């Protein structure tokens, strides 16, 4: 159980947490996580470290030496760090990426909270029941992998993956169980038809992300009115894809919730306490709109 902070001060009991990446100075994780520590009174402090591939092994030694309790890992270290921790959670192993490290008395365990964070956000903010749903995932990059893995646990009727580079969609579908698991890779010319039949369409590509805010991976008219359009992007908060889907009469779900909940799961793994999700969201929203 994490120790509580007296009078909000950093003292000789304060435990260190942080996020590593290259680049890292754009990260909103420190303001979000420090708000969570303040809100719960836990005696922790969270900062950002610019770590390169060369300095990653020394950083991980430093985590053990300094007794850092928790680390978030972002681009480009999610794969390389897997070789440096002591144990990997089965979910992170299946996804093939670690974004959260928990330090238990010097033993480091790697987890992946991106996929479960996304699904928790989708269920709480857009569609509470995913069982039996027809889902289309556009994109087959790193984020897509975690999301598809976590979506399959919800027992949807089908998950169809489309990607600009079709071979990557096929590889992703095969590696997570293929047709037997309800997973299909679809050719690009069939995307319109699959979107028209889908209950949920998820954009996991970077198409539409700042500064290319006018771009969308599909036309709004491809969507079924009433279906859910979901985008992993949170800058802008409402992407061109979501604007078009909204005009079509779809329910829309942006990427901010995924960011909040991947952090909420990490916080819960580290501290054993429920994350103050609404305070975390409020802080990140303020920072994005500043
Ligand atoms: P990634 O591994 O680099 O994958 C990028 C994906 O986008 C690939 O499927 C790629 O297709 C596709 N793509 C890129 N440019 C494209 C274009 N012009 N036309 C069509 N497809 C294109 O990146 P990632 O880590 O998965 O991240 C993907 C997106 O998710 C980013 O926008 C990122 O900000 C967002 N994200 C959000 C959160 C969150 O917390 N909300 C977390 C993680 C990621 P190819 O395979 O053909 O190159």
PDB file of C-alpha atoms in Angstrom, residues 1 3 15 41 46 58 61 69 73 75 80 90 93 111 113 116 120 167 183 191 194 205 231 235 237 248 251:
ATOM      1  CA  UNK A   1       0.000   0.000   0.000  1.00  0.00           C
ATOM      2  CA  UNK A   3       2.334   5.847   1.783  1.00  0.00           C
ATOM      3  CA  UNK A  15       8.489   7.810  -3.976  1.00  0.00           C
ATOM      4  CA  UNK A  41      -2.817  12.039  -0.961  1.00  0.00           C
ATOM      5  CA  UNK A  46       6.053  11.785 -11.272  1.00  0.00           C
ATOM      6  CA  UNK A  58      21.324   2.325 -17.565  1.00  0.00           C
ATOM      7  CA  UNK A  61      19.380  -0.185 -13.606  1.00  0.00           C
ATOM      8  CA  UNK A  69       8.061   2.368  -7.916  1.00  0.00           C
ATOM      9  CA  UNK A  73       7.198   3.667 -21.303  1.00  0.00           C
ATOM     10  CA  UNK A  75       7.763   5.575 -28.140  1.00  0.00           C
ATOM     11  CA  UNK A  80      13.370  -2.810 -26.217  1.00  0.00           C
ATOM     12  CA  UNK A  90       1.001 -12.519 -20.332  1.00  0.00           C
ATOM     13  CA  UNK A  93       3.704 -10.640 -24.013  1.00  0.00           C
ATOM     14  CA  UNK A 111       2.519  -4.637 -18.353  1.00  0.00           C
ATOM     15  CA  UNK A 113      -2.325  -0.896 -20.224  1.00  0.00           C
ATOM     16  CA  UNK A 116      -7.347  -2.370 -21.638  1.00  0.00           C
ATOM     17  CA  UNK A 120     -12.479   0.643 -20.558  1.00  0.00           C
ATOM     18  CA  UNK A 167       0.254  -7.388 -45.247  1.00  0.00           C
ATOM     19  CA  UNK A 183     -10.344 -11.878 -36.652  1.00  0.00           C
ATOM     20  CA  UNK A 191     -13.428  -1.358 -46.290  1.00  0.00           C
ATOM     21  CA  UNK A 194     -17.409  -3.608 -43.910  1.00  0.00           C
ATOM     22  CA  UNK A 205      -4.012   5.272 -37.715  1.00  0.00           C
ATOM     23  CA  UNK A 231     -10.680   7.546 -32.834  1.00  0.00           C
ATOM     24  CA  UNK A 235      -5.159  16.074 -30.683  1.00  0.00           C
ATOM     25  CA  UNK A 237     -10.161  16.154 -29.469  1.00  0.00           C
ATOM     26  CA  UNK A 248     -23.915  11.048 -40.394  1.00  0.00           C
ATOM     27  CA  UNK A 251     -22.167   8.238 -31.782  1.00  0.00           C
TER      28      UNK A 251
END
